[in-house]
């Protein structure tokens, strides 16, 4: 089988780092990106044959294009791009700061858009490739205490759905990854309970399996997804009191 090439952003820790190792252990060569080059170097040292670091801030569109071009030149055409870089779930309405809200949108959603802009022309030209983005079950519906994060993830889910439709028949496909709670630096300071929480390694295994199976939606754990999708279908008059009661908001 020819070597498969993946690019993962947000790979210096958590889900992205675990996914890089998981893909490396299943025959992929993986370009890993994030801002912290020391953490990327440590990760690459664990699988030096398969992992290559390309430090990057995803909010810089020109840098995303530059890195995508260098990966293709160094490693070969990108078969799979996973736009996974993300920040900041917690939010306090008493300290609404427009700049902070916009910054989270520009990393989570804007960084994904920058990455897509960097890989889509080459994938289109080849008529092959998969673009995946790590959204969240938090994007299914408005949640208390998570407005900037939930809004950015809802935007990503909508983006993925539209791109999947627009790219039908092009040979390029899209996956949206919606994890529930995963133990990573992002959730380390969470004070609230995290029902059905799983490890980054377990999340990475589910993500790789979903990507290799060519699934559009890769959502887990099943029980939390099922519950939140049920909430998604409720009218506001039922949803608001139920979600307040469930979250204690
Ligand atoms: N943990 C969960 O429960 C959970 C649930 C659902 C979805 N997610 C999503 O999963 C993704 C990964 O999060 P995680 O939980 O694994 O947390 P994490 O360990 O904090 O990982 C976040 C990654 O994003 C990178 N990043 C942040 N800002 C960046 C920027 N401007 N440019 C490039 N990279 C940037 C970070 O690296 P640097 O700091 O080195 O740049 C890090 O590698 C996120 O999109 C998150 O929203 C997480």
PDB file of C-alpha atoms and ligand atoms in Angstrom:
ATOM      1  CA  UNK A   1       0.000   0.000   0.000  1.00  0.00           C
ATOM      2  CA  UNK A   2       1.416   3.458  -0.835  1.00  0.00           C
ATOM      3  CA  UNK A   3       2.275   5.531   2.201  1.00  0.00           C
ATOM      4  CA  UNK A   4      -0.619   7.676   3.374  1.00  0.00           C
ATOM      5  CA  UNK A   5       0.109  11.269   4.402  1.00  0.00           C
ATOM      6  CA  UNK A   6      -1.862  13.128   7.083  1.00  0.00           C
ATOM      7  CA  UNK A   7      -1.607  16.657   8.491  1.00  0.00           C
ATOM      8  CA  UNK A   8      -2.951  17.359  11.995  1.00  0.00           C
ATOM      9  CA  UNK A   9      -3.174  20.810  13.572  1.00  0.00           C
ATOM     10  CA  UNK A  10      -3.368  21.188  17.348  1.00  0.00           C
ATOM     11  CA  UNK A  11      -1.085  18.174  17.652  1.00  0.00           C
ATOM     12  CA  UNK A  12       1.212  19.353  20.474  1.00  0.00           C
ATOM     13  CA  UNK A  13      -1.025  17.850  23.192  1.00  0.00           C
ATOM     14  CA  UNK A  14      -4.321  16.116  23.927  1.00  0.00           C
ATOM     15  CA  UNK A  15      -6.437  14.600  21.175  1.00  0.00           C
ATOM     16  CA  UNK A  16      -4.214  15.839  18.329  1.00  0.00           C
ATOM     17  CA  UNK A  17      -1.034  14.319  19.802  1.00  0.00           C
ATOM     18  CA  UNK A  18      -2.819  11.036  20.560  1.00  0.00           C
ATOM     19  CA  UNK A  19      -4.255  10.931  17.029  1.00  0.00           C
ATOM     20  CA  UNK A  20      -0.812  11.539  15.515  1.00  0.00           C
ATOM     21  CA  UNK A  21       0.570   8.529  17.420  1.00  0.00           C
ATOM     22  CA  UNK A  22      -2.492   6.427  16.576  1.00  0.00           C
ATOM     23  CA  UNK A  23      -2.193   7.175  12.840  1.00  0.00           C
ATOM     24  CA  UNK A  24       1.588   6.613  12.941  1.00  0.00           C
ATOM     25  CA  UNK A  25       0.966   3.183  14.458  1.00  0.00           C
ATOM     26  CA  UNK A  26      -1.423   2.346  11.612  1.00  0.00           C
ATOM     27  CA  UNK A  27       0.777   3.056   8.617  1.00  0.00           C
ATOM     28  CA  UNK A  28       0.443   6.827   8.188  1.00  0.00           C
ATOM     29  CA  UNK A  29       3.174   9.447   7.959  1.00  0.00           C
ATOM     30  CA  UNK A  30       1.921  12.484   9.829  1.00  0.00           C
ATOM     31  CA  UNK A  31       2.842  16.162   9.687  1.00  0.00           C
ATOM     32  CA  UNK A  32       2.072  17.668  13.091  1.00  0.00           C
ATOM     33  CA  UNK A  33       1.395  21.357  13.702  1.00  0.00           C
ATOM     34  CA  UNK A  34       0.805  23.649  16.673  1.00  0.00           C
ATOM     35  CA  UNK A  35       2.530  26.746  18.080  1.00  0.00           C
ATOM     36  CA  UNK A  36       4.763  25.000  20.675  1.00  0.00           C
ATOM     37  CA  UNK A  37       7.665  23.573  18.692  1.00  0.00           C
ATOM     38  CA  UNK A  38       9.271  22.016  21.799  1.00  0.00           C
ATOM     39  CA  UNK A  39       6.152  19.896  22.440  1.00  0.00           C
ATOM     40  CA  UNK A  40       6.007  18.933  18.758  1.00  0.00           C
ATOM     41  CA  UNK A  41       9.679  17.893  18.840  1.00  0.00           C
ATOM     42  CA  UNK A  42       9.023  15.695  21.895  1.00  0.00           C
ATOM     43  CA  UNK A  43       6.078  14.072  20.133  1.00  0.00           C
ATOM     44  CA  UNK A  44       8.048  13.437  16.932  1.00  0.00           C
ATOM     45  CA  UNK A  45      10.862  11.838  18.932  1.00  0.00           C
ATOM     46  CA  UNK A  46       8.372   9.104  19.919  1.00  0.00           C
ATOM     47  CA  UNK A  47       7.876   8.030  16.255  1.00  0.00           C
ATOM     48  CA  UNK A  48      10.797   9.613  14.356  1.00  0.00           C
ATOM     49  CA  UNK A  49      10.134   7.653  11.160  1.00  0.00           C
ATOM     50  CA  UNK A  50       6.491   8.671  10.907  1.00  0.00           C
ATOM     51  CA  UNK A  51       6.068  12.105  12.525  1.00  0.00           C
ATOM     52  CA  UNK A  52       7.373  15.425  11.179  1.00  0.00           C
ATOM     53  CA  UNK A  53       6.865  18.792  12.930  1.00  0.00           C
ATOM     54  CA  UNK A  54       5.726  21.987  11.201  1.00  0.00           C
ATOM     55  CA  UNK A  55       5.186  24.701  13.827  1.00  0.00           C
ATOM     56  CA  UNK A  56       2.256  26.945  12.991  1.00  0.00           C
ATOM     57  CA  UNK A  57      -0.280  29.424  14.349  1.00  0.00           C
ATOM     58  CA  UNK A  58      -3.524  28.491  12.592  1.00  0.00           C
ATOM     59  CA  UNK A  59      -4.845  32.062  12.772  1.00  0.00           C
ATOM     60  CA  UNK A  60      -2.182  33.005  10.186  1.00  0.00           C
ATOM     61  CA  UNK A  61      -3.671  32.063   6.784  1.00  0.00           C
ATOM     62  CA  UNK A  62      -0.426  32.672   4.873  1.00  0.00           C
ATOM     63  CA  UNK A  63       1.486  30.444   7.311  1.00  0.00           C
ATOM     64  CA  UNK A  64      -1.112  27.668   6.825  1.00  0.00           C
ATOM     65  CA  UNK A  65      -0.598  27.862   3.034  1.00  0.00           C
ATOM     66  CA  UNK A  66       3.156  27.857   3.480  1.00  0.00           C
ATOM     67  CA  UNK A  67       3.087  24.797   5.778  1.00  0.00           C
ATOM     68  CA  UNK A  68       0.687  22.869   3.507  1.00  0.00           C
ATOM     69  CA  UNK A  69       3.003  23.551   0.562  1.00  0.00           C
ATOM     70  CA  UNK A  70       6.078  22.437   2.509  1.00  0.00           C
ATOM     71  CA  UNK A  71       4.385  19.225   3.686  1.00  0.00           C
ATOM     72  CA  UNK A  72       3.428  18.338   0.100  1.00  0.00           C
ATOM     73  CA  UNK A  73       6.954  19.086  -1.112  1.00  0.00           C
ATOM     74  CA  UNK A  74       8.691  17.182   1.727  1.00  0.00           C
ATOM     75  CA  UNK A  75       6.322  14.256   2.325  1.00  0.00           C
ATOM     76  CA  UNK A  76       3.991  14.033  -0.682  1.00  0.00           C
ATOM     77  CA  UNK A  77       0.368  15.009  -1.349  1.00  0.00           C
ATOM     78  CA  UNK A  78      -1.790  15.335   1.767  1.00  0.00           C
ATOM     79  CA  UNK A  79      -4.385  12.528   1.821  1.00  0.00           C
ATOM     80  CA  UNK A  80      -5.965  13.529   5.134  1.00  0.00           C
ATOM     81  CA  UNK A  81      -6.026  16.920   6.888  1.00  0.00           C
ATOM     82  CA  UNK A  82      -7.395  17.051  10.437  1.00  0.00           C
ATOM     83  CA  UNK A  83      -8.049  20.608  11.621  1.00  0.00           C
ATOM     84  CA  UNK A  84      -8.083  20.045  15.338  1.00  0.00           C
ATOM     85  CA  UNK A  85      -6.492  23.156  16.918  1.00  0.00           C
ATOM     86  CA  UNK A  86      -8.872  24.608  19.472  1.00  0.00           C
ATOM     87  CA  UNK A  87      -9.074  26.681  22.623  1.00  0.00           C
ATOM     88  CA  UNK A  88     -11.176  27.604  25.515  1.00  0.00           C
ATOM     89  CA  UNK A  89     -14.408  26.008  26.667  1.00  0.00           C
ATOM     90  CA  UNK A  90     -15.102  27.891  29.903  1.00  0.00           C
ATOM     91  CA  UNK A  91     -16.888  31.233  29.878  1.00  0.00           C
ATOM     92  CA  UNK A  92     -18.382  33.575  32.480  1.00  0.00           C
ATOM     93  CA  UNK A  93     -21.215  35.800  31.238  1.00  0.00           C
ATOM     94  CA  UNK A  94     -20.339  38.374  33.949  1.00  0.00           C
ATOM     95  CA  UNK A  95     -17.072  39.040  32.097  1.00  0.00           C
ATOM     96  CA  UNK A  96     -18.199  39.119  28.464  1.00  0.00           C
ATOM     97  CA  UNK A  97     -15.167  40.281  26.500  1.00  0.00           C
ATOM     98  CA  UNK A  98     -15.805  40.690  22.772  1.00  0.00           C
ATOM     99  CA  UNK A  99     -12.102  40.351  21.918  1.00  0.00           C
ATOM    100  CA  UNK A 100     -11.881  37.051  23.810  1.00  0.00           C
ATOM    101  CA  UNK A 101     -15.053  35.707  22.173  1.00  0.00           C
ATOM    102  CA  UNK A 102     -13.732  36.686  18.736  1.00  0.00           C
ATOM    103  CA  UNK A 103     -10.315  35.186  19.468  1.00  0.00           C
ATOM    104  CA  UNK A 104     -11.856  31.776  20.228  1.00  0.00           C
ATOM    105  CA  UNK A 105     -13.829  31.964  16.990  1.00  0.00           C
ATOM    106  CA  UNK A 106     -10.713  32.910  15.048  1.00  0.00           C
ATOM    107  CA  UNK A 107      -8.729  29.918  16.380  1.00  0.00           C
ATOM    108  CA  UNK A 108     -11.450  27.248  16.362  1.00  0.00           C
ATOM    109  CA  UNK A 109     -13.430  28.217  13.272  1.00  0.00           C
ATOM    110  CA  UNK A 110     -11.040  30.636  11.523  1.00  0.00           C
ATOM    111  CA  UNK A 111      -8.074  28.281  11.970  1.00  0.00           C
ATOM    112  CA  UNK A 112     -10.083  25.489  10.363  1.00  0.00           C
ATOM    113  CA  UNK A 113     -11.058  27.737   7.464  1.00  0.00           C
ATOM    114  CA  UNK A 114      -7.408  28.763   6.996  1.00  0.00           C
ATOM    115  CA  UNK A 115      -6.384  25.108   6.914  1.00  0.00           C
ATOM    116  CA  UNK A 116      -9.081  24.198   4.403  1.00  0.00           C
ATOM    117  CA  UNK A 117      -7.995  27.081   2.168  1.00  0.00           C
ATOM    118  CA  UNK A 118      -4.460  25.706   2.298  1.00  0.00           C
ATOM    119  CA  UNK A 119      -5.270  22.099   1.276  1.00  0.00           C
ATOM    120  CA  UNK A 120      -8.452  22.213  -0.795  1.00  0.00           C
ATOM    121  CA  UNK A 121      -7.016  23.453  -4.140  1.00  0.00           C
ATOM    122  CA  UNK A 122      -4.453  20.618  -4.286  1.00  0.00           C
ATOM    123  CA  UNK A 123      -7.014  18.011  -3.174  1.00  0.00           C
ATOM    124  CA  UNK A 124      -9.460  19.293  -5.788  1.00  0.00           C
ATOM    125  CA  UNK A 125      -6.805  19.139  -8.489  1.00  0.00           C
ATOM    126  CA  UNK A 126      -5.951  15.531  -7.544  1.00  0.00           C
ATOM    127  CA  UNK A 127      -9.612  14.581  -7.122  1.00  0.00           C
ATOM    128  CA  UNK A 128      -8.725  12.949  -3.797  1.00  0.00           C
ATOM    129  CA  UNK A 129      -8.397  13.728  -0.121  1.00  0.00           C
ATOM    130  CA  UNK A 130     -10.266  13.986   3.162  1.00  0.00           C
ATOM    131  CA  UNK A 131     -10.710  17.120   5.241  1.00  0.00           C
ATOM    132  CA  UNK A 132     -11.670  16.518   8.871  1.00  0.00           C
ATOM    133  CA  UNK A 133     -12.337  19.045  11.593  1.00  0.00           C
ATOM    134  CA  UNK A 134     -12.630  18.578  15.337  1.00  0.00           C
ATOM    135  CA  UNK A 135     -15.851  20.269  16.399  1.00  0.00           C
ATOM    136  CA  UNK A 136     -17.595  19.043  19.582  1.00  0.00           C
ATOM    137  CA  UNK A 137     -20.906  17.805  20.903  1.00  0.00           C
ATOM    138  CA  UNK A 138     -20.948  21.309  22.465  1.00  0.00           C
ATOM    139  CA  UNK A 139     -21.823  22.556  18.976  1.00  0.00           C
ATOM    140  CA  UNK A 140     -25.142  20.712  18.825  1.00  0.00           C
ATOM    141  CA  UNK A 141     -27.090  23.323  20.783  1.00  0.00           C
ATOM    142  CA  UNK A 142     -26.531  26.478  22.832  1.00  0.00           C
ATOM    143  CA  UNK A 143     -25.139  25.514  26.242  1.00  0.00           C
ATOM    144  CA  UNK A 144     -24.845  27.525  29.467  1.00  0.00           C
ATOM    145  CA  UNK A 145     -21.330  28.688  30.372  1.00  0.00           C
ATOM    146  CA  UNK A 146     -19.885  27.919  26.939  1.00  0.00           C
ATOM    147  CA  UNK A 147     -21.171  30.585  24.520  1.00  0.00           C
ATOM    148  CA  UNK A 148     -17.952  31.371  22.552  1.00  0.00           C
ATOM    149  CA  UNK A 149     -16.846  27.751  22.389  1.00  0.00           C
ATOM    150  CA  UNK A 150     -20.278  26.294  21.541  1.00  0.00           C
ATOM    151  CA  UNK A 151     -20.840  28.954  18.859  1.00  0.00           C
ATOM    152  CA  UNK A 152     -17.473  28.222  17.225  1.00  0.00           C
ATOM    153  CA  UNK A 153     -18.169  24.480  17.212  1.00  0.00           C
ATOM    154  CA  UNK A 154     -21.713  24.955  15.837  1.00  0.00           C
ATOM    155  CA  UNK A 155     -20.184  26.994  13.011  1.00  0.00           C
ATOM    156  CA  UNK A 156     -17.745  24.178  12.283  1.00  0.00           C
ATOM    157  CA  UNK A 157     -20.502  21.549  12.142  1.00  0.00           C
ATOM    158  CA  UNK A 158     -22.476  23.713   9.718  1.00  0.00           C
ATOM    159  CA  UNK A 159     -19.348  24.336   7.631  1.00  0.00           C
ATOM    160  CA  UNK A 160     -18.633  20.592   7.442  1.00  0.00           C
ATOM    161  CA  UNK A 161     -22.209  19.773   6.390  1.00  0.00           C
ATOM    162  CA  UNK A 162     -22.158  22.368   3.601  1.00  0.00           C
ATOM    163  CA  UNK A 163     -18.709  21.356   2.343  1.00  0.00           C
ATOM    164  CA  UNK A 164     -19.718  17.696   2.326  1.00  0.00           C
ATOM    165  CA  UNK A 165     -22.646  18.593   0.056  1.00  0.00           C
ATOM    166  CA  UNK A 166     -20.622  20.966  -2.144  1.00  0.00           C
ATOM    167  CA  UNK A 167     -17.785  18.483  -2.630  1.00  0.00           C
ATOM    168  CA  UNK A 168     -19.984  15.493  -3.524  1.00  0.00           C
ATOM    169  CA  UNK A 169     -18.551  13.720  -6.569  1.00  0.00           C
ATOM    170  CA  UNK A 170     -15.249  15.658  -6.455  1.00  0.00           C
ATOM    171  CA  UNK A 171     -13.227  12.864  -4.842  1.00  0.00           C
ATOM    172  CA  UNK A 172     -12.646  15.112  -1.816  1.00  0.00           C
ATOM    173  CA  UNK A 173     -14.685  14.298   1.278  1.00  0.00           C
ATOM    174  CA  UNK A 174     -15.284  15.839   4.669  1.00  0.00           C
ATOM    175  CA  UNK A 175     -15.576  14.475   8.206  1.00  0.00           C
ATOM    176  CA  UNK A 176     -16.753  16.269  11.308  1.00  0.00           C
ATOM    177  CA  UNK A 177     -15.446  14.944  14.624  1.00  0.00           C
ATOM    178  CA  UNK A 178     -17.675  15.581  17.643  1.00  0.00           C
ATOM    179  CA  UNK A 179     -16.109  14.303  20.856  1.00  0.00           C
ATOM    180  CA  UNK A 180     -17.805  14.449  24.227  1.00  0.00           C
ATOM    181  CA  UNK A 181     -15.543  14.919  27.264  1.00  0.00           C
ATOM    182  CA  UNK A 182     -11.929  13.842  26.777  1.00  0.00           C
ATOM    183  CA  UNK A 183      -9.158  14.073  29.396  1.00  0.00           C
ATOM    184  CA  UNK A 184      -6.728  16.643  27.950  1.00  0.00           C
ATOM    185  CA  UNK A 185      -5.151  19.948  29.039  1.00  0.00           C
ATOM    186  CA  UNK A 186      -8.316  21.661  27.686  1.00  0.00           C
ATOM    187  CA  UNK A 187     -10.536  19.971  30.266  1.00  0.00           C
ATOM    188  CA  UNK A 188      -7.956  19.746  33.077  1.00  0.00           C
ATOM    189  CA  UNK A 189      -9.377  22.741  34.976  1.00  0.00           C
ATOM    190  CA  UNK A 190     -13.055  21.848  34.531  1.00  0.00           C
ATOM    191  CA  UNK A 191     -14.837  22.124  37.872  1.00  0.00           C
ATOM    192  CA  UNK A 192     -18.117  20.607  36.672  1.00  0.00           C
ATOM    193  CA  UNK A 193     -18.727  16.864  36.270  1.00  0.00           C
ATOM    194  CA  UNK A 194     -17.721  15.361  32.910  1.00  0.00           C
ATOM    195  CA  UNK A 195     -20.153  12.515  32.193  1.00  0.00           C
ATOM    196  CA  UNK A 196     -18.799   9.572  30.156  1.00  0.00           C
ATOM    197  CA  UNK A 197     -15.297  11.137  29.997  1.00  0.00           C
ATOM    198  CA  UNK A 198     -12.716   9.110  28.013  1.00  0.00           C
ATOM    199  CA  UNK A 199      -8.938   9.263  27.530  1.00  0.00           C
ATOM    200  CA  UNK A 200      -7.260  11.015  24.600  1.00  0.00           C
ATOM    201  CA  UNK A 201      -6.003   7.620  23.400  1.00  0.00           C
ATOM    202  CA  UNK A 202      -9.537   6.163  23.348  1.00  0.00           C
ATOM    203  CA  UNK A 203     -10.740   9.248  21.472  1.00  0.00           C
ATOM    204  CA  UNK A 204      -7.894   8.939  18.966  1.00  0.00           C
ATOM    205  CA  UNK A 205      -8.760   5.289  18.304  1.00  0.00           C
ATOM    206  CA  UNK A 206     -12.393   6.159  17.569  1.00  0.00           C
ATOM    207  CA  UNK A 207     -11.335   9.053  15.343  1.00  0.00           C
ATOM    208  CA  UNK A 208      -8.880   6.962  13.309  1.00  0.00           C
ATOM    209  CA  UNK A 209     -11.455   4.206  12.844  1.00  0.00           C
ATOM    210  CA  UNK A 210     -14.070   6.732  11.711  1.00  0.00           C
ATOM    211  CA  UNK A 211     -11.668   8.467   9.319  1.00  0.00           C
ATOM    212  CA  UNK A 212     -10.435   5.213   7.793  1.00  0.00           C
ATOM    213  CA  UNK A 213     -14.050   4.069   7.358  1.00  0.00           C
ATOM    214  CA  UNK A 214     -14.776   7.344   5.505  1.00  0.00           C
ATOM    215  CA  UNK A 215     -17.537   8.416   7.903  1.00  0.00           C
ATOM    216  CA  UNK A 216     -18.943  11.954   7.711  1.00  0.00           C
ATOM    217  CA  UNK A 217     -19.779  12.169  11.388  1.00  0.00           C
ATOM    218  CA  UNK A 218     -17.456  10.759  14.027  1.00  0.00           C
ATOM    219  CA  UNK A 219     -19.239  11.404  17.343  1.00  0.00           C
ATOM    220  CA  UNK A 220     -18.606   9.738  20.699  1.00  0.00           C
ATOM    221  CA  UNK A 221     -19.198   8.493  23.345  1.00  0.00           C
ATOM    222  CA  UNK A 222     -22.449   7.098  22.073  1.00  0.00           C
ATOM    223  CA  UNK A 223     -24.528   7.607  25.237  1.00  0.00           C
ATOM    224  CA  UNK A 224     -23.709  11.326  25.512  1.00  0.00           C
ATOM    225  CA  UNK A 225     -24.208  11.862  21.778  1.00  0.00           C
ATOM    226  CA  UNK A 226     -27.563  10.107  21.900  1.00  0.00           C
ATOM    227  CA  UNK A 227     -28.687  12.249  24.857  1.00  0.00           C
ATOM    228  CA  UNK A 228     -27.602  15.540  23.295  1.00  0.00           C
ATOM    229  CA  UNK A 229     -29.106  14.646  19.920  1.00  0.00           C
ATOM    230  CA  UNK A 230     -32.390  13.988  21.696  1.00  0.00           C
ATOM    231  CA  UNK A 231     -32.120  17.454  23.257  1.00  0.00           C
ATOM    232  CA  UNK A 232     -31.427  18.845  19.778  1.00  0.00           C
ATOM    233  CA  UNK A 233     -34.907  17.867  18.645  1.00  0.00           C
ATOM    234  CA  UNK A 234     -36.704  19.551  21.555  1.00  0.00           C
ATOM    235  CA  UNK A 235     -38.561  22.856  21.147  1.00  0.00           C
ATOM    236  CA  UNK A 236     -37.051  25.745  23.146  1.00  0.00           C
ATOM    237  CA  UNK A 237     -39.892  25.609  25.685  1.00  0.00           C
ATOM    238  CA  UNK A 238     -38.745  22.107  26.663  1.00  0.00           C
ATOM    239  CA  UNK A 239     -34.998  22.434  25.971  1.00  0.00           C
ATOM    240  CA  UNK A 240     -34.211  25.488  28.119  1.00  0.00           C
ATOM    241  CA  UNK A 241     -35.625  24.157  31.422  1.00  0.00           C
ATOM    242  CA  UNK A 242     -34.199  20.670  30.827  1.00  0.00           C
ATOM    243  CA  UNK A 243     -30.665  21.850  30.013  1.00  0.00           C
ATOM    244  CA  UNK A 244     -30.756  24.216  33.017  1.00  0.00           C
ATOM    245  CA  UNK A 245     -31.732  21.338  35.270  1.00  0.00           C
ATOM    246  CA  UNK A 246     -29.189  18.913  33.793  1.00  0.00           C
ATOM    247  CA  UNK A 247     -26.271  21.368  34.007  1.00  0.00           C
ATOM    248  CA  UNK A 248     -27.365  23.076  37.222  1.00  0.00           C
ATOM    249  CA  UNK A 249     -27.133  26.464  35.471  1.00  0.00           C
TER     250      UNK A 249
HETATM  251  N1  LIG B   1     -11.014  17.641  25.480  1.00  0.00           N
HETATM  252  C1  LIG B   1     -12.321  17.592  25.211  1.00  0.00           C
HETATM  253  O1  LIG B   1     -13.146  17.185  26.076  1.00  0.00           O
HETATM  254  C2  LIG B   1     -12.821  18.003  23.858  1.00  0.00           C
HETATM  255  C3  LIG B   1     -14.163  17.717  23.548  1.00  0.00           C
HETATM  256  C4  LIG B   1     -14.655  18.088  22.304  1.00  0.00           C
HETATM  257  C5  LIG B   1     -13.819  18.718  21.398  1.00  0.00           C
HETATM  258  N2  LIG B   1     -12.518  18.992  21.724  1.00  0.00           N
HETATM  259  C6  LIG B   1     -11.709  19.655  20.724  1.00  0.00           C
HETATM  260  O2  LIG B   1     -10.570  18.868  20.464  1.00  0.00           O
HETATM  261  C7  LIG B   1      -9.531  19.707  19.950  1.00  0.00           C
HETATM  262  C8  LIG B   1      -8.244  19.387  20.678  1.00  0.00           C
HETATM  263  O3  LIG B   1      -8.389  19.797  22.036  1.00  0.00           O
HETATM  264  P1  LIG B   1      -7.767  18.993  23.259  1.00  0.00           P
HETATM  265  O4  LIG B   1      -8.885  18.650  24.158  1.00  0.00           O
HETATM  266  O5  LIG B   1      -6.859  17.945  22.769  1.00  0.00           O
HETATM  267  O6  LIG B   1      -6.980  20.173  24.013  1.00  0.00           O
HETATM  268  P2  LIG B   1      -5.449  20.587  24.025  1.00  0.00           P
HETATM  269  O7  LIG B   1      -4.609  19.484  24.519  1.00  0.00           O
HETATM  270  O8  LIG B   1      -5.413  21.894  24.741  1.00  0.00           O
HETATM  271  O9  LIG B   1      -5.107  20.786  22.485  1.00  0.00           O
HETATM  272  C9  LIG B   1      -5.335  21.975  21.796  1.00  0.00           C
HETATM  273  C10 LIG B   1      -4.309  22.041  20.684  1.00  0.00           C
HETATM  274  O10 LIG B   1      -4.579  23.204  19.881  1.00  0.00           O
HETATM  275  C11 LIG B   1      -3.345  23.880  19.680  1.00  0.00           C
HETATM  276  N3  LIG B   1      -3.589  25.286  19.416  1.00  0.00           N
HETATM  277  C12 LIG B   1      -4.246  26.183  20.189  1.00  0.00           C
HETATM  278  N4  LIG B   1      -4.223  27.402  19.602  1.00  0.00           N
HETATM  279  C13 LIG B   1      -3.532  27.258  18.436  1.00  0.00           C
HETATM  280  C14 LIG B   1      -3.165  28.141  17.391  1.00  0.00           C
HETATM  281  N5  LIG B   1      -3.504  29.449  17.412  1.00  0.00           N
HETATM  282  N6  LIG B   1      -2.456  27.655  16.347  1.00  0.00           N
HETATM  283  C15 LIG B   1      -2.093  26.352  16.311  1.00  0.00           C
HETATM  284  N7  LIG B   1      -2.423  25.462  17.257  1.00  0.00           N
HETATM  285  C16 LIG B   1      -3.125  25.913  18.310  1.00  0.00           C
HETATM  286  C17 LIG B   1      -2.554  23.629  20.963  1.00  0.00           C
HETATM  287  O11 LIG B   1      -1.165  23.734  20.739  1.00  0.00           O
HETATM  288  P3  LIG B   1      -0.242  25.019  21.002  1.00  0.00           P
HETATM  289  O12 LIG B   1      -0.662  25.611  22.307  1.00  0.00           O
HETATM  290  O13 LIG B   1       1.134  24.415  21.003  1.00  0.00           O
HETATM  291  O14 LIG B   1      -0.455  25.927  19.835  1.00  0.00           O
HETATM  292  C18 LIG B   1      -2.896  22.164  21.216  1.00  0.00           C
HETATM  293  O15 LIG B   1      -2.053  21.340  20.451  1.00  0.00           O
HETATM  294  C19 LIG B   1     -10.013  21.145  20.136  1.00  0.00           C
HETATM  295  O16 LIG B   1     -10.517  21.632  18.924  1.00  0.00           O
HETATM  296  C20 LIG B   1     -11.130  21.002  21.150  1.00  0.00           C
HETATM  297  O17 LIG B   1     -12.090  22.029  21.049  1.00  0.00           O
HETATM  298  C21 LIG B   1     -12.002  18.644  22.934  1.00  0.00           C
END
